[in-house]
XYZ file of N, CA, C and O in Angstrom:
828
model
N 46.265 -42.493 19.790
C 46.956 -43.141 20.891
C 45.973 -43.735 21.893
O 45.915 -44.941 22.135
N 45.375 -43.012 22.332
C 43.891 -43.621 22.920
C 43.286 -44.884 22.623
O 43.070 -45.825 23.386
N 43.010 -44.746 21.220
C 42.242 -45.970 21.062
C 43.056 -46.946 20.910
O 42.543 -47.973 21.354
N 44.636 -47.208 20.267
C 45.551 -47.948 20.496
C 45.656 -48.507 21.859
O 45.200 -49.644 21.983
N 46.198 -47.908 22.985
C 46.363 -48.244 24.444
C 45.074 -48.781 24.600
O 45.220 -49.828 25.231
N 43.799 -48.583 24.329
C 42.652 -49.388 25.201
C 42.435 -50.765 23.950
O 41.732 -51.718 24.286
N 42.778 -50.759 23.213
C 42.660 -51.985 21.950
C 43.961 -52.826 22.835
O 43.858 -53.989 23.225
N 44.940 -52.116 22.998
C 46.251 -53.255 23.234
C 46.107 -53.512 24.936
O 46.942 -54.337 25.308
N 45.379 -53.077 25.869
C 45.668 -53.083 27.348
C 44.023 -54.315 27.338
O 43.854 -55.256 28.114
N 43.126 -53.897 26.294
C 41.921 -54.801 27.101
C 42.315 -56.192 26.084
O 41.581 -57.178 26.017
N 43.150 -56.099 25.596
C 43.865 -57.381 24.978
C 44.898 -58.248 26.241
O 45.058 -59.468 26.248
N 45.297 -57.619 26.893
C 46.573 -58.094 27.989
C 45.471 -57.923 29.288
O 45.790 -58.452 30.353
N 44.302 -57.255 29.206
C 43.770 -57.235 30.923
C 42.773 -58.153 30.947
O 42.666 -58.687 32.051
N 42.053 -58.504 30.180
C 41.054 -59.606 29.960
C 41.846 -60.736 30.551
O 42.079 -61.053 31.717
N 42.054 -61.043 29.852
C 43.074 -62.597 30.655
C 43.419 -62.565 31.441
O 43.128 -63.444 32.252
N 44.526 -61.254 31.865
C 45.170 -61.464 33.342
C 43.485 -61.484 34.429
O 43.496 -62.277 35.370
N 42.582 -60.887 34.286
C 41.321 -61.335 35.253
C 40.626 -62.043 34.711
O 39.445 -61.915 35.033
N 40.899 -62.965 33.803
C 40.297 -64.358 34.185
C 41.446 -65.152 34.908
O 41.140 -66.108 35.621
N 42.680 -64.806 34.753
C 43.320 -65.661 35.697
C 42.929 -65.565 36.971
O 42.399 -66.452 37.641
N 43.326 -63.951 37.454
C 43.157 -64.127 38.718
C 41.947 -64.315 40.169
O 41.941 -64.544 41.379
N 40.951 -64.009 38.927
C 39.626 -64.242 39.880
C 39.139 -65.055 38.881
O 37.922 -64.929 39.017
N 39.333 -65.837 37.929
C 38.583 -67.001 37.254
C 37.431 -66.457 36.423
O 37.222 -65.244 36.398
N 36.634 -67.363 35.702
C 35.418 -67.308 34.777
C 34.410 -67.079 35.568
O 33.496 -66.553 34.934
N 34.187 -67.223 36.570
C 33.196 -67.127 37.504
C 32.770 -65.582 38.030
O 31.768 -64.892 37.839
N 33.640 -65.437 38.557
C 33.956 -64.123 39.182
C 33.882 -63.009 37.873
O 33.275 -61.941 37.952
N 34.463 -63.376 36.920
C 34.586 -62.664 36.208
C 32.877 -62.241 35.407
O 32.277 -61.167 35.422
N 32.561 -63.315 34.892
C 31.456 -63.418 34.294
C 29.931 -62.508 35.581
O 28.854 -62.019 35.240
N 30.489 -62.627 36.862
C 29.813 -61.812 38.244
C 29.626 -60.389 37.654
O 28.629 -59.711 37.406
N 31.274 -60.145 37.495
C 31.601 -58.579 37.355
C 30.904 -58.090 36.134
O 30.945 -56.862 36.065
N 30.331 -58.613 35.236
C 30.321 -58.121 33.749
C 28.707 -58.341 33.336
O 28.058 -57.583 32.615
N 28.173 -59.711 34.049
C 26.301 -59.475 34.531
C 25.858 -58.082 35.530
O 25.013 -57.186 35.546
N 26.561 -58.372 36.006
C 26.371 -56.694 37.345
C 26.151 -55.340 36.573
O 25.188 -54.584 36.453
N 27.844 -55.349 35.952
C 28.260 -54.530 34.889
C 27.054 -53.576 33.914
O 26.706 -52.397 33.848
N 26.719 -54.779 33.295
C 25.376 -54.531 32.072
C 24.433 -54.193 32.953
O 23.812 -53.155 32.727
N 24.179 -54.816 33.897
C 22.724 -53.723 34.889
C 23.194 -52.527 34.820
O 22.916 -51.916 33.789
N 23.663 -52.132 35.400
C 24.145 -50.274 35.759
C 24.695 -50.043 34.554
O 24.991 -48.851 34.637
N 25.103 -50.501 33.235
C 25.006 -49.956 31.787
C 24.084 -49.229 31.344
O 24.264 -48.217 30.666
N 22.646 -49.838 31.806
C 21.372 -49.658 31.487
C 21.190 -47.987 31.952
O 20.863 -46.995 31.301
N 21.476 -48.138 33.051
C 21.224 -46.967 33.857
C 21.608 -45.500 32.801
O 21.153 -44.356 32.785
N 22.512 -46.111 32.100
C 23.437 -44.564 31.118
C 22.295 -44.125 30.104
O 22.838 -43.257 29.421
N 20.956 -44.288 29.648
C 19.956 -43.619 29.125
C 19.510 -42.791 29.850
O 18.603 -42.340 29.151
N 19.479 -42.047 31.109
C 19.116 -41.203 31.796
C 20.084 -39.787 32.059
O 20.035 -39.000 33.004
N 20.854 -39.784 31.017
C 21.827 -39.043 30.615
C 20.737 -37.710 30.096
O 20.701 -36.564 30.544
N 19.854 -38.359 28.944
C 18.997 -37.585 28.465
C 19.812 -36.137 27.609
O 19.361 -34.993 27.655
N 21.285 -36.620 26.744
C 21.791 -35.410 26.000
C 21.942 -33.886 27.063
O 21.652 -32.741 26.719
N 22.419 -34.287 28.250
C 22.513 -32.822 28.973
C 24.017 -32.483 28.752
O 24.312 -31.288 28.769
N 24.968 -33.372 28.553
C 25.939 -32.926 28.034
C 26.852 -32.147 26.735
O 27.895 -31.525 26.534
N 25.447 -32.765 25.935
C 25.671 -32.509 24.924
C 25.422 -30.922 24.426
O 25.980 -30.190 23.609
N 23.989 -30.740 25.594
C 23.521 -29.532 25.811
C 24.290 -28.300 26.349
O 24.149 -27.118 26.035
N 25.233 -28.934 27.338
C 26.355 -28.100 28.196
C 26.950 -27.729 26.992
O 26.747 -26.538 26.759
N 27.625 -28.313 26.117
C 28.955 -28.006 25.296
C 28.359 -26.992 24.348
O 28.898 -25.941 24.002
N 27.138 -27.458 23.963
C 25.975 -26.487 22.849
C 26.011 -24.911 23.429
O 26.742 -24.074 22.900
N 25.208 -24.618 24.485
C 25.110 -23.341 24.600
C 26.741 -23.318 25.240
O 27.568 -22.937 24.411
N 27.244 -23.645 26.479
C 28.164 -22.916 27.101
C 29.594 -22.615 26.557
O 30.409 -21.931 27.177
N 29.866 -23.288 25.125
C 30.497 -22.772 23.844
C 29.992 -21.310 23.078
O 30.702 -20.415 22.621
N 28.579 -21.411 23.114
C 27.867 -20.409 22.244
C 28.026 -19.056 23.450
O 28.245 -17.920 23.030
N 27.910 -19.288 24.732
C 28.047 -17.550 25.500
C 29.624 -17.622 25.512
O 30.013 -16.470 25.320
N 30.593 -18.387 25.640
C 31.732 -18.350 25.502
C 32.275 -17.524 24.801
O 33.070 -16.638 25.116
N 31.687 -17.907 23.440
C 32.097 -17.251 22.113
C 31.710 -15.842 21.998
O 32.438 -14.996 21.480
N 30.276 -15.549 22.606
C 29.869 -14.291 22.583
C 30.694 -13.829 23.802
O 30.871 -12.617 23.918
N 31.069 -14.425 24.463
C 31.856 -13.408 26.097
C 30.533 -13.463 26.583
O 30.421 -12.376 26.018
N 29.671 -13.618 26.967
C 28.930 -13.987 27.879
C 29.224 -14.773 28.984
O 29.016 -15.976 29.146
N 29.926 -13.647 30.013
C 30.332 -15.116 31.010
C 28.855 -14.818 31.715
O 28.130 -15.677 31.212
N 28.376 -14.347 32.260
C 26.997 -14.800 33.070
C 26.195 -15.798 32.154
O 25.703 -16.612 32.936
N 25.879 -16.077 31.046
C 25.495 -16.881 30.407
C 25.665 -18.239 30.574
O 24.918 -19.214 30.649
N 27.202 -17.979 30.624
C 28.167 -19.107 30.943
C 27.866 -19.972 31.856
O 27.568 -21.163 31.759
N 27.988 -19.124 32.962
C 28.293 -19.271 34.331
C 26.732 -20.065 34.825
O 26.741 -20.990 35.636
N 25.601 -19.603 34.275
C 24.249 -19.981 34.472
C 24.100 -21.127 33.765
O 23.274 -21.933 34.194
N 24.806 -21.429 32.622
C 24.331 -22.687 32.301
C 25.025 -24.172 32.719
O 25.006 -25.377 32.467
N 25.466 -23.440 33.307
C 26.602 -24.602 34.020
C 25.934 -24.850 35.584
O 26.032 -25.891 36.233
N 25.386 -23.872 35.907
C 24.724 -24.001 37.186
C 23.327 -24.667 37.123
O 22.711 -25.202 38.045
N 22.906 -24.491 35.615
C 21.679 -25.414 35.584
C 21.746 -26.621 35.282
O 20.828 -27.411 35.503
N 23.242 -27.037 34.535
C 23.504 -28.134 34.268
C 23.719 -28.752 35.382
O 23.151 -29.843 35.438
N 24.381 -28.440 36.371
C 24.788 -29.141 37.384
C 23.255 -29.331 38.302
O 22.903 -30.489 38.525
N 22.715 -28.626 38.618
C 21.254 -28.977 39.214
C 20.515 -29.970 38.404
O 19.747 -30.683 39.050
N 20.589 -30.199 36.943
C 20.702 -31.194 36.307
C 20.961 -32.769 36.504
O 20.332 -33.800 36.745
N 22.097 -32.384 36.287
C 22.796 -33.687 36.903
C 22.556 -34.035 38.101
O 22.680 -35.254 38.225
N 22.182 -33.355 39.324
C 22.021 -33.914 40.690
C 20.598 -34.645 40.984
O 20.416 -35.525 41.826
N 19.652 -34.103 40.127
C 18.242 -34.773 39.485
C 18.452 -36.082 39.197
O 17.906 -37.085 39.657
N 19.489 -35.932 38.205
C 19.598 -37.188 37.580
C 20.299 -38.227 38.579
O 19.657 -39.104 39.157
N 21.260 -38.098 38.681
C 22.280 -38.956 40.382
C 20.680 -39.181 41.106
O 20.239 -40.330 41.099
N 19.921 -38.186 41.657
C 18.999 -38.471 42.789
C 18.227 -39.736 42.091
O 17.871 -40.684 42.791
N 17.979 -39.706 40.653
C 17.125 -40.303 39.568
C 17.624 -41.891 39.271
O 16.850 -42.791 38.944
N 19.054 -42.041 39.451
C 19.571 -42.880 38.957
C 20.196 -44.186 40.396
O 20.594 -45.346 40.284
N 20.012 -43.260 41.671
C 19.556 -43.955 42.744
C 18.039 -44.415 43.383
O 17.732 -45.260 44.224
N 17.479 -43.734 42.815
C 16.096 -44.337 43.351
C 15.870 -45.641 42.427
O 15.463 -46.649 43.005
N 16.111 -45.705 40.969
C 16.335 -46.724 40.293
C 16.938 -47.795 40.407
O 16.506 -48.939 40.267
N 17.989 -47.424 40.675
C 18.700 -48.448 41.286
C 18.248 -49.251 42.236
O 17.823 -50.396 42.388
N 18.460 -48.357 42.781
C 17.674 -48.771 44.678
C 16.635 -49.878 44.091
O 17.006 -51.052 44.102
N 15.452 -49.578 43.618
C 13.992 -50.552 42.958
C 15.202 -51.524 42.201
O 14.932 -52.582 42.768
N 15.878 -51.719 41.668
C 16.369 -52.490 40.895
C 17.367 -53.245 42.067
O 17.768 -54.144 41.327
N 17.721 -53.385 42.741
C 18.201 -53.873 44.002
C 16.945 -54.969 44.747
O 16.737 -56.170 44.922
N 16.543 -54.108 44.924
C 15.261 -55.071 45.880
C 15.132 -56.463 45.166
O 15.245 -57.470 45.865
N 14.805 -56.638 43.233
C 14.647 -57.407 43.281
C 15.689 -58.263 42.307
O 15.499 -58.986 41.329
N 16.820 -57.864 42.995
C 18.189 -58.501 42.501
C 18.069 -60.357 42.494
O 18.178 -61.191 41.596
N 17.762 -60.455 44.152
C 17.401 -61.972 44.886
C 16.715 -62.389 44.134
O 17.090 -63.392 43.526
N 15.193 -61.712 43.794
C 14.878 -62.638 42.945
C 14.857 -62.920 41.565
O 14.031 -63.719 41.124
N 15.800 -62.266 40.717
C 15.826 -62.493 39.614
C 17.073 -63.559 39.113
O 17.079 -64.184 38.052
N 18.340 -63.595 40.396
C 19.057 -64.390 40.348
C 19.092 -65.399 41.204
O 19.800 -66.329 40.818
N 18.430 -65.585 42.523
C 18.840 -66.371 43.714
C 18.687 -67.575 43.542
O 18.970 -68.277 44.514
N 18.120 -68.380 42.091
C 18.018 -69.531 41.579
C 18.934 -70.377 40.713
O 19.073 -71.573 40.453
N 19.984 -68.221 40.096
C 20.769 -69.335 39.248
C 22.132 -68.913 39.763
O 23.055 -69.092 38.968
N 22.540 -68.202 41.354
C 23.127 -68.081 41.831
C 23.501 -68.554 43.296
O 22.530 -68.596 44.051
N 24.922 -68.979 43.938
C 24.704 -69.330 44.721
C 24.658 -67.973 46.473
O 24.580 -66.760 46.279
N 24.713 -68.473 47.709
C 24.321 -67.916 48.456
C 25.427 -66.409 48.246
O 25.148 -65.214 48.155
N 26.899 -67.240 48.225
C 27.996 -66.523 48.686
C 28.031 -65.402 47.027
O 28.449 -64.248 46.941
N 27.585 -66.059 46.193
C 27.512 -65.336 44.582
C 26.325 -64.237 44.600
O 26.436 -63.080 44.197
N 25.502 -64.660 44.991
C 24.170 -63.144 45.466
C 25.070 -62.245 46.174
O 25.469 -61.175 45.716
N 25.332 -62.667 47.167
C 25.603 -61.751 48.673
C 27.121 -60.828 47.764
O 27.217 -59.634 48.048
N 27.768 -61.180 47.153
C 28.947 -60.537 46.318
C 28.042 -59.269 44.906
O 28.100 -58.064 44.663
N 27.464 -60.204 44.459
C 26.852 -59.532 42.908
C 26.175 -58.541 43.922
O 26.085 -57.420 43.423
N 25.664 -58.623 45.220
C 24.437 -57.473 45.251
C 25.820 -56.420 46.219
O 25.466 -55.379 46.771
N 27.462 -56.931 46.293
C 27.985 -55.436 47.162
C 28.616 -54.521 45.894
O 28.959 -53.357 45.684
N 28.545 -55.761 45.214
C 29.434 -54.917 43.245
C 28.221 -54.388 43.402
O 28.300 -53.683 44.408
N 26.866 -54.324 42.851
C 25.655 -53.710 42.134
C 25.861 -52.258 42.892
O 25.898 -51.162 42.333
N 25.972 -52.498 44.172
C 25.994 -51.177 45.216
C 26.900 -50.144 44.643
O 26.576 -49.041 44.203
N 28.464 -50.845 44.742
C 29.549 -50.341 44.616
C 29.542 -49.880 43.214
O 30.280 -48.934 42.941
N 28.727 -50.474 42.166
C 28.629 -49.656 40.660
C 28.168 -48.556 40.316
O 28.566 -47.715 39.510
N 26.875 -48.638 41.302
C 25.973 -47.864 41.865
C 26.250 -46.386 41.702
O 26.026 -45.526 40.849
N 26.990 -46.479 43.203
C 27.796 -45.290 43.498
C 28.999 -44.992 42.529
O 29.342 -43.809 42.516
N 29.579 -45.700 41.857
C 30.528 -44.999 41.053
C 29.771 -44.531 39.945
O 30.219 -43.479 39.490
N 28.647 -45.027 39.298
C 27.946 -44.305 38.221
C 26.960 -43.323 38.554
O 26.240 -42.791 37.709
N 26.911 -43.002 40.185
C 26.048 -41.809 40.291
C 27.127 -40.565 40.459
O 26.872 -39.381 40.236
N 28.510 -41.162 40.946
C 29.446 -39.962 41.024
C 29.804 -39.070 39.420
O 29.907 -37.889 39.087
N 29.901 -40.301 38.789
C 30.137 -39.898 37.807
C 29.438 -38.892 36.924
O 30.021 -37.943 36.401
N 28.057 -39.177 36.781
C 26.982 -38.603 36.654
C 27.150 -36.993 37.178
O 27.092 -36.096 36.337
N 27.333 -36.719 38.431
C 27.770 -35.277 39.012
C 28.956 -34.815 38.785
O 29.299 -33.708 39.201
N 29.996 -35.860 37.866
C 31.272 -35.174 37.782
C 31.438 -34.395 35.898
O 32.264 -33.662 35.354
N 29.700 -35.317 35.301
C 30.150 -35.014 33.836
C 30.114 -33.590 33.532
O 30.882 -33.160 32.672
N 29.360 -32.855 34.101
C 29.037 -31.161 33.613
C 30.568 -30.708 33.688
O 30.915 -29.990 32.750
N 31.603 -31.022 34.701
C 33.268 -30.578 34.373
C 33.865 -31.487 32.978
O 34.485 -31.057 32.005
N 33.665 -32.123 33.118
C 33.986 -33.143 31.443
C 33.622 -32.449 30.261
O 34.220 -32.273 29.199
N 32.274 -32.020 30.767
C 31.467 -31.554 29.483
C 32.099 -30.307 29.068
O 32.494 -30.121 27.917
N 32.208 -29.315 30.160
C 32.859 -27.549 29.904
C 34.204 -27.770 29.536
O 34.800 -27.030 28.754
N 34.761 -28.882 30.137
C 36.415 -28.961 29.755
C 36.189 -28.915 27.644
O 36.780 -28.253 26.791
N 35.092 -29.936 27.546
C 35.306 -30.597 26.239
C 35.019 -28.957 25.802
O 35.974 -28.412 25.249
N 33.747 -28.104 26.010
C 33.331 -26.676 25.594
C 34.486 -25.982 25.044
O 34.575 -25.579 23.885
N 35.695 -25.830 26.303
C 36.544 -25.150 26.076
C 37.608 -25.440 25.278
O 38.628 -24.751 25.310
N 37.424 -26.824 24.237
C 38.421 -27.071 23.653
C 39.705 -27.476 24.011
O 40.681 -27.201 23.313
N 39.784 -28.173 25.152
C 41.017 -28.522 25.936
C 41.271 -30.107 25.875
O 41.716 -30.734 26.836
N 40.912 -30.731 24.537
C 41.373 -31.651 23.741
C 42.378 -32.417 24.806
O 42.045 -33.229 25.669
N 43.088 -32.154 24.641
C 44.572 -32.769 24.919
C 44.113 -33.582 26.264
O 44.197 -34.802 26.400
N 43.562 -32.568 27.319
C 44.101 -33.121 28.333
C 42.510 -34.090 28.809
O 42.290 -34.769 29.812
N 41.827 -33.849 27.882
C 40.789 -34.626 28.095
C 41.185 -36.232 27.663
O 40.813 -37.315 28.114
N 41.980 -35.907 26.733
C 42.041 -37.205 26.131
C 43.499 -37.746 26.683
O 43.528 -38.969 26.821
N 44.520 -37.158 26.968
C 45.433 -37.502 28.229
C 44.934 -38.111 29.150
O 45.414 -39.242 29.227
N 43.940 -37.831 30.144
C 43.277 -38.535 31.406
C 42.850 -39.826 30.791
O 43.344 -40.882 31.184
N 42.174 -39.798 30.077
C 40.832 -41.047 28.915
C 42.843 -42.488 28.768
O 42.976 -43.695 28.969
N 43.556 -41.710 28.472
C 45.072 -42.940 28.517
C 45.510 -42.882 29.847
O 46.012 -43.896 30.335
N 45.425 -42.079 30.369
C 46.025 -41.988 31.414
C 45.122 -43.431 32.590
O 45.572 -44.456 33.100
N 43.707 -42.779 32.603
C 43.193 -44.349 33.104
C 43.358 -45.107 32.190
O 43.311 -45.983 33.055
N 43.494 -45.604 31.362
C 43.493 -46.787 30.493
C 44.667 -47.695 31.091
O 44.552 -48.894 31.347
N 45.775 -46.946 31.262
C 46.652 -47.385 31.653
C 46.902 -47.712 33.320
O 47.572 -48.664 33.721
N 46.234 -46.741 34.178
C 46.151 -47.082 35.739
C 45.470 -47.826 35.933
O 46.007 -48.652 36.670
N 43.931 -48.237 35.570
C 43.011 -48.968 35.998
C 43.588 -50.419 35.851
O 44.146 -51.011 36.774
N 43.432 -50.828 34.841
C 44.507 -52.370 34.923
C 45.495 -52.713 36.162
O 45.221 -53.611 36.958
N 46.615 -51.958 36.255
C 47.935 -51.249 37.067
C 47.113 -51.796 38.212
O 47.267 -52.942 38.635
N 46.041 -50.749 38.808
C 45.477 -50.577 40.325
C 44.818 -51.636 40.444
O 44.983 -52.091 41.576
N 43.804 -52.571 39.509
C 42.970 -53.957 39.892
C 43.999 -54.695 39.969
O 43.913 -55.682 40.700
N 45.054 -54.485 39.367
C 45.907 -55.618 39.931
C 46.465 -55.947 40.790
O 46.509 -57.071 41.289
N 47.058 -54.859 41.140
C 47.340 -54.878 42.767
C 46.353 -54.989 43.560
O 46.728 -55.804 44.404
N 45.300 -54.658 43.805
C 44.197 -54.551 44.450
C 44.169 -56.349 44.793
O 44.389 -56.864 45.889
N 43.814 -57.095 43.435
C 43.722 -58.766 43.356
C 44.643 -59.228 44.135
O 44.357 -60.046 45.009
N 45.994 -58.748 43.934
C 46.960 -59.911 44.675
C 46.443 -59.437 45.920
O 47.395 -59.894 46.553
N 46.041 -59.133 46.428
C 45.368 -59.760 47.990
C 43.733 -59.904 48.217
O 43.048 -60.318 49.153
N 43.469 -59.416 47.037
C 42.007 -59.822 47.157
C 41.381 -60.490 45.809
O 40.871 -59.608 45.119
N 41.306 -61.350 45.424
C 41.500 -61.746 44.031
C 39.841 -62.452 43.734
O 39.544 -63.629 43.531
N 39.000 -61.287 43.799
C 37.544 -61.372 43.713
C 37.251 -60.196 42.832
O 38.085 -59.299 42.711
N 35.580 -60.152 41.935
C 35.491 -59.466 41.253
C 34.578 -58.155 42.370
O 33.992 -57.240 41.792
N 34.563 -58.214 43.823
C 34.360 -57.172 44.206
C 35.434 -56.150 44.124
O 35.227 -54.959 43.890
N 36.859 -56.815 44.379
C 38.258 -56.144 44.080
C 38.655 -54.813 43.098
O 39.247 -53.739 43.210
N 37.783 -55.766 41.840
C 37.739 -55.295 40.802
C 36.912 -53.973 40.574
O 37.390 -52.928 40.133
N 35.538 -54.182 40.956
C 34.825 -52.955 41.260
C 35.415 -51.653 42.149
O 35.382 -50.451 41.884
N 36.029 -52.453 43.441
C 36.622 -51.148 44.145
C 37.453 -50.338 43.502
O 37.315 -49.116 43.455
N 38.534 -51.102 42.872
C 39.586 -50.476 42.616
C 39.126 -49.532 41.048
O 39.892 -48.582 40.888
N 38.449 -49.610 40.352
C 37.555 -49.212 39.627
C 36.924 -48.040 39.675
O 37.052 -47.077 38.919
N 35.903 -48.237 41.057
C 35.565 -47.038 41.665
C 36.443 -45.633 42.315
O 36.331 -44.407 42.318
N 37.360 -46.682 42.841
C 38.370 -45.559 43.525
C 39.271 -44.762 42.455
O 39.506 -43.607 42.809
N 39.760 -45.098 41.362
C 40.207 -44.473 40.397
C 39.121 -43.602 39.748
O 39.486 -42.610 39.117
N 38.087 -43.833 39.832
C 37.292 -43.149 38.679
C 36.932 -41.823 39.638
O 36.796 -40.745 39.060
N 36.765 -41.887 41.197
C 36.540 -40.907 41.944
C 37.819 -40.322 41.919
O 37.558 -39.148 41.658
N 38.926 -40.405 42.019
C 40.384 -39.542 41.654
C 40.405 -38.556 40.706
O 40.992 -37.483 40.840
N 39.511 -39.043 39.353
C 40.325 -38.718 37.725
C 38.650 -37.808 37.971
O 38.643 -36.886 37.155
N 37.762 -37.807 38.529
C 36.697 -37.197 38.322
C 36.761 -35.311 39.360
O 36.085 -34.284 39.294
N 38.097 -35.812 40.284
C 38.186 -35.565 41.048
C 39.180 -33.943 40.233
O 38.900 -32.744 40.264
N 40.329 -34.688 39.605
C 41.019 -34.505 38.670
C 40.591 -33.454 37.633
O 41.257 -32.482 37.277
N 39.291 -33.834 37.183
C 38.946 -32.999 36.052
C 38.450 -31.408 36.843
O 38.760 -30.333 36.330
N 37.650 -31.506 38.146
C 37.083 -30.789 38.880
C 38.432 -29.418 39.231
O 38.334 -28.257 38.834
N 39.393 -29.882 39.904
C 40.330 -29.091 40.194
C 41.091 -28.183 38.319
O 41.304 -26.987 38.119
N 41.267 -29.258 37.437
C 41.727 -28.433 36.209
C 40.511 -27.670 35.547
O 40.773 -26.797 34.720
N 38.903 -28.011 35.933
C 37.749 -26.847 35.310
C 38.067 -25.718 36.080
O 37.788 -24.571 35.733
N 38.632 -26.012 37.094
C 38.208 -24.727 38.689
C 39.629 -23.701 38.604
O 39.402 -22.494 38.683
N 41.071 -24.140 38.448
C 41.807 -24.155 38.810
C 42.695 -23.566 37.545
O 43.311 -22.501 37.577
N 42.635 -24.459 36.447
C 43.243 -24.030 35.363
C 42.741 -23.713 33.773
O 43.337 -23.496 32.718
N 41.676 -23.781 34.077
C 40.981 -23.222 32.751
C 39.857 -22.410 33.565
O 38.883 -22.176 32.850
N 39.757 -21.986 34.704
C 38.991 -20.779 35.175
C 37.859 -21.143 34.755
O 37.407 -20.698 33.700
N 37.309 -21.879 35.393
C 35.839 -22.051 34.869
C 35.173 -21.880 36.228
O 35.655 -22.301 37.280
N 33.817 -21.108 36.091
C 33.145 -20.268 37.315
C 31.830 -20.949 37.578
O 31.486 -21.020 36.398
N 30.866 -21.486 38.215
C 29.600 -22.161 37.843
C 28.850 -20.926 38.715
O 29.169 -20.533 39.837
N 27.616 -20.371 37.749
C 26.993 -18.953 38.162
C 25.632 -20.068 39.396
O 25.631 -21.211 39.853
N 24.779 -18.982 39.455
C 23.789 -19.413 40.660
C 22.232 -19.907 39.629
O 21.185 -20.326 40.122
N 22.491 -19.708 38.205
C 21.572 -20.295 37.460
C 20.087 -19.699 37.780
O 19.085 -20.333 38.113
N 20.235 -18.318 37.586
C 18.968 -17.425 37.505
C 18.748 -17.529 36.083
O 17.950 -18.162 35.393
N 19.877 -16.560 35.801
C 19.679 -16.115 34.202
C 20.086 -17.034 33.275
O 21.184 -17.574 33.406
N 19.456 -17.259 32.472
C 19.768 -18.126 31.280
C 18.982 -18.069 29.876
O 17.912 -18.575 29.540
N 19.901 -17.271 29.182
C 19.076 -17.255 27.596
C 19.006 -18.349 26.674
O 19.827 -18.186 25.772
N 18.142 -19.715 26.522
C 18.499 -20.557 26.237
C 17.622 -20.419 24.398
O 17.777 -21.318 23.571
C-alpha cells in the first residue's frame, strides 16, 4: 500500500506544483533539494547499528543494555546534527557564489531561505531517527509503515494549502518541514508512550 500511494500521489503532485509555483520555482526546490541530499552520507549506518544490537539485548532481556544503546545512539546522532550543520553552514557561505551568475537576485535570496529551511528539517530529522530506528527494533511494522502513508498522503494535502496563498517553492519547503517535525514528533511520543521504550544514561554498553 505504501509504495502504491507514493507511485499514484507523486504522479498527481508533480504537476499540481508545477502548476502552482511553475518550472522555475519548482526546478529552485529540487537544485536546493539535491544539496542537502548529499548531506544523508553522514548517517554513517548508526541506524542500522541501533536495530543490530538494541534487538539483540531485547531478545536477551537486557534492558540496561537496551537502554545504553539507545543513549549512545542518541549522543550519536546529536554529533552528527552538530556535524551536518557546520557543513552546511560552509556549504551556505558559498551558495552566492556558485549560483549568483546563473541565478537571479530575488532567485538567490529564495534558494539560500529553502537551503536554511532544508537545513533544519534534515538536522531534526537526523535527532528524530534513533526513535524510528527502536520502533523498527521492536518490530512495530505496521505503524511504522502507517505514518510512511500517512505522510504520503498529508504532505501533498498541506503544500497545497500552504500554495494557495503562498504559491512559491519556499511554501513548499515550509510546509514540508512542518509536517516532518509533527510525524517525528509522532514517532517520539509512540517510542516513549506506547511501546515503553526507556533511553539509559549510556555508561554501560556491551557492544
Amino acid at each position: 500500500m505504501n509504495i502504491f500511494l507514493q507511485t499514484a500521489v507523486n504522479f498527481l503532485y508533480i504537476p499540481l506544483l508545477l502548476y502552482y509555483i511553475g518550472q522555475e520555482e519548482y526546478g529552485l526546490y529540487q537544485l536546493i533539494g539535491s544539496l542537502i541530499a548529499y548531506l544523508s552520507i553522514v548517517d554513517f549506518g548508526l541506524s542500522s547499528m541501533i536495530i543490530r544490537f538494541y534487538a539483540k539485548y531485547w531478545a536477551l532481556g537486557d534492558q540496561n543494555g537496551a537502554e545504553n544503546i539507545l543513549a549512545i545512539a542518541r549522543r550519536g546522532y546529536f554529533v552528527i546534527c552538530l556535524l551536518v550543520l557546520f557543513v552546511g553552514g560552509a556549504f551556505y557561505t558559498f551558495l552566492p557564489q556558485w549560483f549568483g551568475y546563473s541565478m537571479s537576485v530575488a532567485e538567490l535570496k529564495e534558494g539560500l531561505s529553502i537551503y536554511l529551511l532544508l537545513l533544519f528539517n534534515f538536522a531534526i530529522t537526523m535527532l528524530g531517527m534513533v526513535y524510528q530506528a527502536v520502533i523498527n527494533a521492536r518490530q512495530r511494522f505496521l505503524f511504522l509503515r502507517g505514518t510512511s502513508c500517512l505522510q504520503c498522503i498529508l504532505q501533498p494535502l498541506l503544500v497545497l494549502v500552504v500554495l494557495q496563498e503562498y504559491p512559491y517553492a519556499f511554501g513548499v519547503a515550509a510546509a514540508t518541514t512542518i509536517l516532518n517535525a509533527v510525524l517525528i514528533l509522532w514517532r517520539w511520543f509512540y517510542a516513549k508512550s506506547v511501546s515503553f521504550i526507556t533511553i539509559g544514561i549510556g555508561i554501560y554498553c556491551k557492544v
